[in-house]
Amino acid sequence: MTKRVIIATKNRGKAKEFQHMFAPYGYEVQTLLDLPHIEDVEETGETFEENAVLKAETVAKELNALVIADDSGLAIDALDGRPGVYSARYAGLEKSDEANMEKVLSELQGVDEADRTARFHCVLAIAGPDMETKTVTGLCEGVILTEKRGTNGFGYDPIFYVPSLQKSMAELTDDEKSQISHRGHALKKLGKLISELV
């Protein structure tokens, strides 16, 4: 029997990253794109953790299955931690990566490089029948560029510069990104958890 894990997302970029990371564990990854009858869970939490738990528990209950949900976003120091939990819809409800990046770049106009520090934040929650929901957190520190660089990735990747690699997140290969990204760090912690849970 194939081991199946459901990732509570309709984001193709995230789905691809999870497939890449779960392959070594022998899991078949399904997302909400494969289960169109599942409604989107409204993210009413005020923190990444609250939203991740809400999504994982809601979908796990509906499908009676092991479900992993992530809530992630960008926190910029000069903007008092914004866009934060509103990262996906920062420029409006229609979720446009381009519009979100333009809004951040315009809000940071004239801000010195030294003050453009930021981090990607990811919380993964794993929930399922007869188990206590667990969460893990991953961070990736960086600096917001003044213009977009690179064509890989999604979301804010083209304007997020990783000083240790001297590249934007969108200039990294999938392997490089999974080594250093916030989701990569959280998944490494989740990998340890999964071996205990399954």
Short mmCIF file of N, CA and C in Angstrom, two decimals, residues 26 28 44 78 112 124 159 179:
data_model
loop_
_atom_site.label_atom_id
_atom_site.label_comp_id
_atom_site.label_asym_id
_atom_site.label_seq_id
_atom_site.Cartn_x
_atom_site.Cartn_y
_atom_site.Cartn_z
N GLY A 26 9.41 7.71 0.45
CA GLY A 26 8.51 6.76 -0.20
C GLY A 26 7.04 7.13 -0.08
N GLU A 28 3.59 9.06 -1.39
CA GLU A 28 2.92 9.72 -2.51
C GLU A 28 2.31 11.00 -1.95
N THR A 44 -7.99 32.41 9.61
CA THR A 44 -8.43 33.46 10.54
C THR A 44 -7.44 33.67 11.69
N ALA A 78 11.93 46.45 8.65
CA ALA A 78 11.63 47.88 8.46
C ALA A 78 10.12 48.14 8.35
N ASP A 112 17.87 52.09 3.48
CA ASP A 112 19.24 51.60 3.26
C ASP A 112 19.30 50.07 3.29
N LEU A 124 4.94 24.37 9.80
CA LEU A 124 4.25 23.19 9.28
C LEU A 124 3.50 22.54 10.43
N ILE A 159 12.86 38.95 -4.91
CA ILE A 159 13.38 40.15 -4.22
C ILE A 159 14.02 39.80 -2.87
N GLN A 179 17.82 23.23 0.58
CA GLN A 179 18.83 23.17 1.64
C GLN A 179 18.71 24.33 2.63
#
